[in-house]
Tab-separated table of C-alpha atoms in Angstrom:
chain	number	residue	atom	x	y	z
C	832	UNK	CA	20.748	-13.695	68.129
C	833	UNK	CA	21.360	-9.954	68.574
C	834	UNK	CA	18.670	-7.585	67.380
C	835	UNK	CA	19.372	-5.463	64.278
C	836	UNK	CA	20.948	-2.061	64.746
C	837	UNK	CA	18.419	0.785	64.787
C	838	UNK	CA	19.554	3.760	62.709
C	839	UNK	CA	17.796	7.129	62.554
C	840	UNK	CA	18.720	8.933	59.337
C	841	UNK	CA	18.181	12.688	59.553
C	842	UNK	CA	17.574	13.983	56.033
C	843	UNK	CA	15.755	12.542	53.035
C	844	UNK	CA	17.960	13.856	50.248
C	845	UNK	CA	20.137	11.759	47.961
C	846	UNK	CA	22.693	10.969	50.676
C	847	UNK	CA	20.186	10.081	53.380
C	848	UNK	CA	18.074	7.893	51.108
C	849	UNK	CA	21.154	6.162	49.676
C	850	UNK	CA	22.270	5.429	53.236
C	851	UNK	CA	18.831	4.039	54.062
C	852	UNK	CA	19.002	1.766	51.014
C	853	UNK	CA	22.481	0.518	51.926
C	854	UNK	CA	21.627	-0.083	55.594
C	855	UNK	CA	18.331	-1.833	54.805
C	856	UNK	CA	20.134	-4.141	52.371
C	857	UNK	CA	22.256	-5.277	55.324
C	858	UNK	CA	19.313	-6.013	57.581
C	859	UNK	CA	19.337	-2.956	59.825
C	860	UNK	CA	16.249	-1.121	61.066
C	861	UNK	CA	16.181	2.316	59.452
C	862	UNK	CA	13.891	5.308	59.821
C	863	UNK	CA	14.388	8.409	57.674
C	864	UNK	CA	13.300	11.809	59.014
C	865	UNK	CA	12.833	14.557	56.418
C	866	UNK	CA	11.859	18.116	57.324
C	867	UNK	CA	9.937	18.796	54.093
C	868	UNK	CA	6.241	17.864	53.940
C	869	UNK	CA	6.882	15.874	50.767
C	870	UNK	CA	9.777	14.758	48.618
C	871	UNK	CA	9.985	17.579	46.113
C	872	UNK	CA	10.850	17.458	42.423
C	873	UNK	CA	12.230	20.984	42.726
C	874	UNK	CA	15.831	21.278	41.643
C	875	UNK	CA	18.013	20.774	38.650
C	876	UNK	CA	20.308	18.096	37.338
C	877	UNK	CA	22.958	15.951	38.967
C	878	UNK	CA	26.021	14.575	37.189
C	879	UNK	CA	27.053	11.099	38.307
C	880	UNK	CA	30.659	10.264	37.445
C	881	UNK	CA	32.010	6.673	37.215
C	882	UNK	CA	32.700	6.374	40.950
C	883	UNK	CA	29.092	7.336	41.726
C	884	UNK	CA	27.748	4.716	39.325
C	885	UNK	CA	30.095	2.108	40.793
C	886	UNK	CA	28.641	2.909	44.219
C	887	UNK	CA	25.096	2.740	42.836
C	888	UNK	CA	25.931	-0.665	41.363
C	889	UNK	CA	26.702	-1.842	44.900
C	890	UNK	CA	23.196	-0.673	45.850
C	891	UNK	CA	21.652	-2.512	42.894
C	892	UNK	CA	20.570	0.762	41.293
C	893	UNK	CA	23.008	1.489	38.464
C	894	UNK	CA	20.711	0.235	35.698
C	895	UNK	CA	17.701	2.120	37.070
C	896	UNK	CA	19.648	5.362	37.240
C	897	UNK	CA	20.923	4.952	33.681
C	898	UNK	CA	17.353	4.260	32.517
C	899	UNK	CA	15.849	7.263	34.330
C	900	UNK	CA	18.683	9.665	33.541
C	901	UNK	CA	20.611	10.435	30.372
C	902	UNK	CA	23.815	8.767	29.242
C	903	UNK	CA	25.790	11.242	27.151
C	904	UNK	CA	28.348	10.113	24.613
C	905	UNK	CA	31.143	12.269	25.952
C	906	UNK	CA	32.236	15.206	28.068
C	907	UNK	CA	33.454	18.300	26.239
C	908	UNK	CA	35.000	21.576	27.404
C	909	UNK	CA	34.698	24.592	25.091
C	910	UNK	CA	36.123	28.095	25.044
C	911	UNK	CA	33.598	30.640	26.270
C	912	UNK	CA	33.341	32.835	23.153
C	913	UNK	CA	34.524	30.891	20.115
C	914	UNK	CA	33.224	27.475	21.127
C	915	UNK	CA	36.632	25.954	20.337
C	916	UNK	CA	36.964	22.485	21.870
C	917	UNK	CA	39.556	22.509	24.653
C	918	UNK	CA	39.163	18.831	25.502
C	919	UNK	CA	36.725	15.997	24.803
C	920	UNK	CA	36.588	12.734	26.764
C	921	UNK	CA	34.646	9.794	25.385
C	922	UNK	CA	32.635	7.936	28.000
C	923	UNK	CA	33.649	4.718	26.249
C	924	UNK	CA	37.129	5.411	27.649
C	925	UNK	CA	35.577	5.817	31.104
C	926	UNK	CA	34.050	2.347	30.863
C	927	UNK	CA	37.302	0.741	29.805
C	928	UNK	CA	39.401	2.528	32.425
C	929	UNK	CA	37.050	2.845	35.409
C	930	UNK	CA	34.463	0.129	34.788
C	931	UNK	CA	31.556	2.580	34.615
C	932	UNK	CA	30.317	5.480	32.526
C	933	UNK	CA	28.922	8.874	33.520
C	934	UNK	CA	25.323	10.026	33.333
C	935	UNK	CA	23.106	12.925	34.357
C	936	UNK	CA	19.759	12.740	36.131
C	937	UNK	CA	17.144	15.141	37.474
C	938	UNK	CA	17.607	15.537	41.228
C	939	UNK	CA	13.910	14.872	41.839
C	940	UNK	CA	14.021	11.670	39.780
C	941	UNK	CA	17.033	10.453	41.749
C	942	UNK	CA	15.367	11.204	45.067
C	943	UNK	CA	12.149	9.478	43.982
C	944	UNK	CA	14.029	6.380	42.834
C	945	UNK	CA	15.913	6.037	46.125
C	946	UNK	CA	12.739	6.613	48.153
C	947	UNK	CA	11.100	3.592	46.498
C	948	UNK	CA	13.297	1.344	48.625
C	949	UNK	CA	12.341	2.862	51.976
C	950	UNK	CA	9.091	1.433	53.396
C	951	UNK	CA	6.461	4.155	53.641
C	952	UNK	CA	6.120	3.658	57.393
C	953	UNK	CA	9.848	4.335	57.805
C	954	UNK	CA	9.901	7.649	55.924
C	955	UNK	CA	8.725	10.406	58.266
C	956	UNK	CA	7.975	13.699	56.517
C	957	UNK	CA	7.525	17.128	58.149
C	958	UNK	CA	10.045	15.981	60.752
C	959	UNK	CA	12.537	18.805	61.322
C	960	UNK	CA	15.381	17.761	63.590
C	961	UNK	CA	16.538	20.524	65.918
C	962	UNK	CA	19.081	18.729	68.085
C	963	UNK	CA	20.825	15.426	68.659
C	964	UNK	CA	22.200	14.153	71.954
C	965	UNK	CA	25.064	11.667	71.508
C	966	UNK	CA	25.595	8.891	74.006
C	967	UNK	CA	27.900	5.889	74.462
C	968	UNK	CA	25.106	3.344	73.910
C	969	UNK	CA	22.864	5.263	71.545
C	970	UNK	CA	21.669	8.737	70.647
C	971	UNK	CA	18.524	10.835	70.810
C	972	UNK	CA	17.169	13.056	68.035
C	973	UNK	CA	14.804	15.875	68.994
C	974	UNK	CA	12.338	17.434	66.578
C	975	UNK	CA	10.585	20.777	66.186
C	976	UNK	CA	7.229	19.321	67.257
C	977	UNK	CA	8.699	18.326	70.632
C	978	UNK	CA	9.006	14.613	69.869
C	979	UNK	CA	12.129	12.545	70.469
C	980	UNK	CA	13.504	9.404	68.849
C	981	UNK	CA	16.129	7.130	70.345
C	982	UNK	CA	18.313	4.946	68.139
C	983	UNK	CA	21.524	2.960	68.309
C	984	UNK	CA	22.988	5.376	65.749
C	985	UNK	CA	21.886	8.792	64.509
C	986	UNK	CA	23.152	9.667	61.041
C	987	UNK	CA	23.161	13.342	60.075
C	988	UNK	CA	22.435	13.597	56.356
C	989	UNK	CA	20.588	16.896	56.645
C	990	UNK	CA	22.655	18.948	54.230
C	991	UNK	CA	24.754	22.078	54.345
C	992	UNK	CA	22.680	23.656	57.132
C	993	UNK	CA	22.845	20.471	59.206
C	994	UNK	CA	21.243	20.622	62.643
C	995	UNK	CA	23.099	17.424	63.502
C	996	UNK	CA	26.478	18.954	62.680
C	997	UNK	CA	25.597	22.066	64.680
C	998	UNK	CA	24.658	19.902	67.673
C	999	UNK	CA	28.033	18.190	67.502
C	1000	UNK	CA	30.360	21.078	66.712
C	1001	UNK	CA	28.431	24.301	67.202
C	1002	UNK	CA	27.389	26.881	64.588
C	1003	UNK	CA	29.712	27.545	61.677
C	1004	UNK	CA	30.428	30.576	59.543
C	1005	UNK	CA	30.719	29.545	55.887
C	1006	UNK	CA	32.542	32.022	53.688
C	1007	UNK	CA	31.256	33.483	50.446
C	1008	UNK	CA	33.302	32.302	47.458
C	1009	UNK	CA	32.655	35.379	45.333
C	1010	UNK	CA	30.615	33.239	42.936
C	1011	UNK	CA	26.937	33.147	42.124
C	1012	UNK	CA	25.026	30.769	39.881
C	1013	UNK	CA	21.977	30.750	37.686
C	1014	UNK	CA	20.276	27.523	36.693
C	1015	UNK	CA	17.380	26.498	34.499
C	1016	UNK	CA	15.675	23.630	32.695
C	1017	UNK	CA	14.763	23.833	29.014
C	1018	UNK	CA	12.399	21.773	26.897
C	1019	UNK	CA	14.605	20.808	23.899
C	1020	UNK	CA	11.605	21.415	21.619
C	1021	UNK	CA	12.111	25.140	22.299
C	1022	UNK	CA	15.633	24.994	20.837
C	1023	UNK	CA	16.730	24.869	17.183
C	1024	UNK	CA	17.147	21.221	16.096
C	1025	UNK	CA	20.677	19.950	16.667
C	1026	UNK	CA	21.780	23.015	18.649
C	1027	UNK	CA	22.834	21.024	21.719
C	1028	UNK	CA	24.702	17.763	21.173
C	1029	UNK	CA	24.142	14.787	23.518
C	1030	UNK	CA	27.230	15.649	25.552
C	1031	UNK	CA	28.006	16.946	29.018
C	1032	UNK	CA	29.332	20.358	28.014
C	1033	UNK	CA	31.277	22.992	29.946
C	1034	UNK	CA	32.187	26.443	28.627
C	1035	UNK	CA	35.215	27.925	30.411
C	1036	UNK	CA	35.583	31.685	30.373
C	1037	UNK	CA	36.985	34.665	32.265
C	1038	UNK	CA	35.521	34.911	35.763
C	1039	UNK	CA	32.996	32.133	35.176
C	1040	UNK	CA	31.774	29.096	33.299
C	1041	UNK	CA	28.576	27.433	32.072
C	1042	UNK	CA	27.634	23.744	32.017
C	1043	UNK	CA	24.707	22.008	30.337
C	1044	UNK	CA	23.555	18.431	29.879
C	1045	UNK	CA	20.360	16.480	29.270
C	1046	UNK	CA	18.333	14.794	32.022
C	1047	UNK	CA	15.146	12.695	32.165
C	1048	UNK	CA	15.999	10.533	29.134
C	1049	UNK	CA	16.694	13.650	27.080
C	1050	UNK	CA	13.327	15.277	27.793
C	1051	UNK	CA	14.953	18.280	29.517
C	1052	UNK	CA	18.205	20.211	29.163
C	1053	UNK	CA	19.696	21.345	32.478
C	1054	UNK	CA	22.096	24.289	32.556
C	1055	UNK	CA	24.043	26.064	35.301
C	1056	UNK	CA	25.929	29.346	34.804
C	1057	UNK	CA	28.608	30.479	37.278
C	1058	UNK	CA	30.010	34.009	37.477
C	1059	UNK	CA	32.161	35.966	39.910
C	1060	UNK	CA	30.408	38.747	41.825
C	1061	UNK	CA	31.285	41.150	44.624
C	1062	UNK	CA	28.496	40.266	47.038
C	1063	UNK	CA	25.424	38.110	47.418
C	1064	UNK	CA	23.713	36.777	50.506
C	1065	UNK	CA	21.134	34.259	49.277
C	1066	UNK	CA	22.198	30.603	49.503
C	1067	UNK	CA	18.793	29.104	48.674
C	1068	UNK	CA	18.308	27.262	45.382
C	1069	UNK	CA	14.763	28.614	45.024
C	1070	UNK	CA	15.383	32.360	44.557
C	1071	UNK	CA	13.997	33.300	41.163
C	1072	UNK	CA	16.454	35.027	38.848
C	1073	UNK	CA	16.062	37.911	36.423
C	1074	UNK	CA	16.416	36.690	32.831
C	1075	UNK	CA	17.440	40.160	31.627
C	1076	UNK	CA	20.272	40.211	34.176
C	1077	UNK	CA	21.397	36.750	33.060
C	1078	UNK	CA	21.464	37.716	29.385
C	1079	UNK	CA	23.322	40.941	30.135
C	1080	UNK	CA	25.946	39.062	32.168
C	1081	UNK	CA	26.643	36.593	29.353
C	1082	UNK	CA	26.089	38.918	26.376
C	1083	UNK	CA	29.653	38.422	25.109
C	1084	UNK	CA	29.596	34.633	25.459
C	1085	UNK	CA	28.904	32.189	22.624
C	1086	UNK	CA	25.600	32.631	20.787
C	1087	UNK	CA	24.607	29.021	21.520
C	1088	UNK	CA	24.503	29.772	25.242
C	1089	UNK	CA	22.346	32.831	24.726
C	1090	UNK	CA	19.924	30.726	22.666
C	1091	UNK	CA	19.681	28.230	25.530
C	1092	UNK	CA	19.082	30.990	28.069
C	1093	UNK	CA	16.449	32.693	25.896
C	1094	UNK	CA	14.549	29.398	25.568
C	1095	UNK	CA	14.361	29.047	29.356
C	1096	UNK	CA	10.994	29.984	30.829
C	1097	UNK	CA	12.204	30.445	34.410
C	1098	UNK	CA	15.637	30.627	36.006
C	1099	UNK	CA	16.892	30.626	39.581
C	1100	UNK	CA	20.034	31.985	41.201
C	1101	UNK	CA	21.989	31.386	44.368
C	1102	UNK	CA	25.364	32.106	45.912
C	1103	UNK	CA	28.139	29.603	46.472
C	1104	UNK	CA	29.456	29.403	50.010
C	1105	UNK	CA	32.433	27.244	50.888
C	1106	UNK	CA	33.252	25.203	53.976
C	1107	UNK	CA	36.647	23.953	55.036
C	1108	UNK	CA	36.982	20.203	55.679
C	1109	UNK	CA	36.024	19.097	59.177
C	1110	UNK	CA	38.584	17.451	61.448
C	1111	UNK	CA	36.015	14.982	62.753
C	1112	UNK	CA	32.543	13.867	61.723
C	1113	UNK	CA	31.053	12.470	64.876
C	1114	UNK	CA	30.870	11.826	68.574
C	1115	UNK	CA	29.789	8.625	70.310
C	1116	UNK	CA	26.872	7.149	68.311
C	1117	UNK	CA	26.305	10.156	66.029
C	1118	UNK	CA	28.040	10.722	62.696
C	1119	UNK	CA	27.600	12.705	59.493
C	1120	UNK	CA	27.218	11.873	55.805
C	1121	UNK	CA	27.169	13.824	52.556
C	1122	UNK	CA	26.868	17.608	52.568
C	1123	UNK	CA	26.448	17.603	56.349
C	1124	UNK	CA	30.009	16.317	56.583
C	1125	UNK	CA	31.691	17.687	53.476
C	1126	UNK	CA	29.678	20.229	51.503
C	1127	UNK	CA	31.768	20.944	48.420
C	1128	UNK	CA	31.811	23.246	45.437
C	1129	UNK	CA	30.338	21.672	42.278
C	1130	UNK	CA	33.404	21.855	40.055
C	1131	UNK	CA	34.310	18.150	40.192
C	1132	UNK	CA	30.656	16.995	40.065
C	1133	UNK	CA	31.165	15.037	43.277
C	1134	UNK	CA	28.482	16.217	45.696
C	1135	UNK	CA	26.054	13.361	45.074
C	1136	UNK	CA	28.763	10.823	44.296
C	1137	UNK	CA	30.648	11.330	47.545
C	1138	UNK	CA	27.380	11.044	49.497
C	1139	UNK	CA	26.588	7.706	47.848
C	1140	UNK	CA	30.118	6.473	48.524
C	1141	UNK	CA	29.662	7.456	52.179
C	1142	UNK	CA	26.448	5.432	52.320
C	1143	UNK	CA	28.067	2.281	50.944
C	1144	UNK	CA	31.112	2.438	53.201
C	1145	UNK	CA	29.089	3.181	56.346
C	1146	UNK	CA	26.739	0.265	55.726
C	1147	UNK	CA	29.638	-2.099	55.045
C	1148	UNK	CA	31.594	-1.287	58.205
C	1149	UNK	CA	28.476	-1.509	60.384
C	1150	UNK	CA	27.540	-4.854	58.820
C	1151	UNK	CA	31.014	-6.253	59.481
C	1152	UNK	CA	31.050	-5.301	63.175
C	1153	UNK	CA	27.414	-4.949	64.313
C	1154	UNK	CA	28.424	-5.849	67.853
C	1155	UNK	CA	30.739	-2.825	68.068
C	1156	UNK	CA	29.091	0.201	66.396
C	1157	UNK	CA	31.546	2.604	68.025
C	1158	UNK	CA	34.507	0.952	66.327
C	1159	UNK	CA	32.593	0.808	63.037
C	1160	UNK	CA	31.831	4.535	63.126
C	1161	UNK	CA	35.485	5.326	63.793
C	1162	UNK	CA	36.485	3.141	60.872
C	1163	UNK	CA	33.906	4.840	58.636
C	1164	UNK	CA	35.392	8.228	59.435
C	1165	UNK	CA	38.948	6.967	58.915
C	1166	UNK	CA	38.012	5.554	55.524
C	1167	UNK	CA	36.007	8.503	54.270
C	1168	UNK	CA	37.215	11.771	55.812
C	1169	UNK	CA	40.650	11.905	54.097
C	1170	UNK	CA	39.145	11.216	50.686
C	1171	UNK	CA	36.259	13.658	50.925
C	1172	UNK	CA	38.555	16.370	52.296
C	1173	UNK	CA	40.820	15.945	49.293
C	1174	UNK	CA	37.831	16.146	46.951
C	1175	UNK	CA	36.581	19.301	48.710
C	1176	UNK	CA	39.924	21.028	48.231
C	1177	UNK	CA	40.257	19.698	44.692
C	1178	UNK	CA	36.873	21.146	43.750
C	1179	UNK	CA	37.963	24.511	45.116
C	1180	UNK	CA	41.107	24.428	42.969
C	1181	UNK	CA	39.201	23.309	39.867
C	1182	UNK	CA	36.945	26.335	40.207
C	1183	UNK	CA	40.005	28.592	40.142
C	1184	UNK	CA	41.297	26.874	36.997
C	1185	UNK	CA	37.924	27.083	35.251
C	1186	UNK	CA	37.604	30.841	35.766
C	1187	UNK	CA	41.048	32.184	34.850
C	1188	UNK	CA	40.702	35.828	33.830
C	1189	UNK	CA	44.029	36.352	32.046
C	1190	UNK	CA	44.114	35.330	28.349
C	1191	UNK	CA	47.738	34.244	28.828
C	1192	UNK	CA	46.831	32.059	31.817
C	1193	UNK	CA	43.971	30.511	29.852
C	1194	UNK	CA	46.315	29.840	26.915
C	1195	UNK	CA	48.812	28.069	29.191
C	1196	UNK	CA	46.023	26.037	30.816
C	1197	UNK	CA	44.637	24.933	27.463
C	1198	UNK	CA	48.132	24.111	26.170
C	1199	UNK	CA	48.801	21.872	29.178
C	1200	UNK	CA	45.519	20.068	28.553
C	1201	UNK	CA	46.365	19.625	24.859
C	1202	UNK	CA	49.805	18.245	25.745
C	1203	UNK	CA	48.280	15.687	28.095
C	1204	UNK	CA	45.809	14.644	25.389
C	1205	UNK	CA	48.674	14.324	22.905
C	1206	UNK	CA	50.281	11.834	25.278
C	1207	UNK	CA	47.095	9.764	25.104
C	1208	UNK	CA	43.582	9.672	26.537
C	1209	UNK	CA	44.552	7.138	29.199
C	1210	UNK	CA	47.413	9.323	30.402
C	1211	UNK	CA	45.132	12.362	30.552
C	1212	UNK	CA	42.532	10.471	32.599
C	1213	UNK	CA	45.120	9.284	35.128
C	1214	UNK	CA	44.914	12.646	36.870
C	1215	UNK	CA	41.276	12.042	37.779
C	1216	UNK	CA	41.579	8.283	38.341
C	1217	UNK	CA	41.845	8.699	42.120
C	1218	UNK	CA	38.261	10.014	42.045
C	1219	UNK	CA	36.658	8.049	39.219
C	1220	UNK	CA	38.349	4.725	39.932
C	1221	UNK	CA	37.214	4.455	43.564
C	1222	UNK	CA	35.259	1.376	44.629
C	1223	UNK	CA	33.434	1.851	47.962
C	1224	UNK	CA	33.522	-1.892	48.558
C	1225	UNK	CA	37.331	-1.760	48.490
C	1226	UNK	CA	38.068	1.557	50.259
C	1227	UNK	CA	41.470	2.669	51.431
C	1228	UNK	CA	42.288	5.063	54.246
C	1229	UNK	CA	44.552	7.425	52.335
C	1230	UNK	CA	44.439	8.534	48.731
C	1231	UNK	CA	47.597	9.044	46.648
C-alpha cells in the first residue's frame, strides 16, 4: 500500500486551514506553516455566501460556522443619503434556489474553528517561508530561520504577499485601485435600540459605499467603508484610522451610518490594491490557493469563499489520483483558474457599479435592478447563480 501524500501548506489563514481540513479528511499527511507567532483574532468580519457554505458543508463545518457566526434574514442595498431601499434579497430565497443561506462571521472565529481540526503538532507557528524549490518528485520549502522542509506537494496559501507565488513567478507590481477603506467593530449596546436591523446591509453612493453586518452571534457589528482617493500607500489591515477624518468623509451620508461610526471605539484603514488574474498557478509539485493565487476586490464577498472552494477541489482531485499528483495538480488548476479569474474580474466590475458618481447613472442602475426584481426574485438571482450555485464536489472547467 502506497504511503499517504505529504503536503506542506504555507499559510495558516482561512484558505490554508480549510485546505488542511480537506486534505486530512482524505487521509493525507499535512503540516501547516504560519509566519505569525500565534493565530490572531485581529481582523473584521467575513461574509460567506451560499457557495462558501456549500463548500463548508463538504468539510463538515457548515453547522459550526452558522452557530459561531450570524445568520441574517436578508441582504439589503440602500441609497447612500436617503436610505431608500434599492434591492432586498431574502436569504430564504437563497436556500430554495442554491441549497444554502448566507452568513457572516468574525475572521478570528473562522480561523480558530478551522484550526481545531489540525493536530497541534502539525501547525508550526513563527515559520516564515522565504522560498520554495519545485521539483518533479516533490518540493522544498525554505524558512527564515534557515530550516527546510521537503514534501510531495507544497501548497502556497500565504496570501496576497505570497512568498510561494514570488518563488514561482517572480515579484509582482500590484496597482492601486484608487480606493481606500475604513473598518471597525461596534458593540451593539453602544447603539440606539433597533438602529441596525439583522440584515447584511450595503449603502451605495457616489465614489464609495459602506457595508455592515453582525458577527459573533450578534455580539458585534462589523462595518467597512470604501471611498475613492487620489493616493495611499498602506496595504496593511492594522493601520489605525482617524475617526475625525472618517466622519468628515461621510458627513453627507445617512445619519444612521454616522451613528454607527461615532459608536466605534477604534477604526482602521487600508488601501485596496488589485491584481490581474494569473495565467498559471504552479510548477511541478508546487501550486497556489486562495489570495496567493487570486487576490480579489471584496465587492462580491468571495475572497474566503473562493479559497474554501479551492481547498475542496484540490483535496478531491488529489484523493482521486494519489498515484499521479502532477496530473491532479494540473486538473486542479484547470478546474479552478477559469472560475476564480472570472470572479476576480466580476468583483472589479461590481466595484465600478457600486460607486457611480453621476446621479443619472445611479438612477439608470437602480431602475435596471428594479426591473429585474419586477420580473421576479428568481429571475433577479439568476445573474449571480454562477457564483452562488457552485458545488465544489461537482466542479466544471468553464463557467457560462
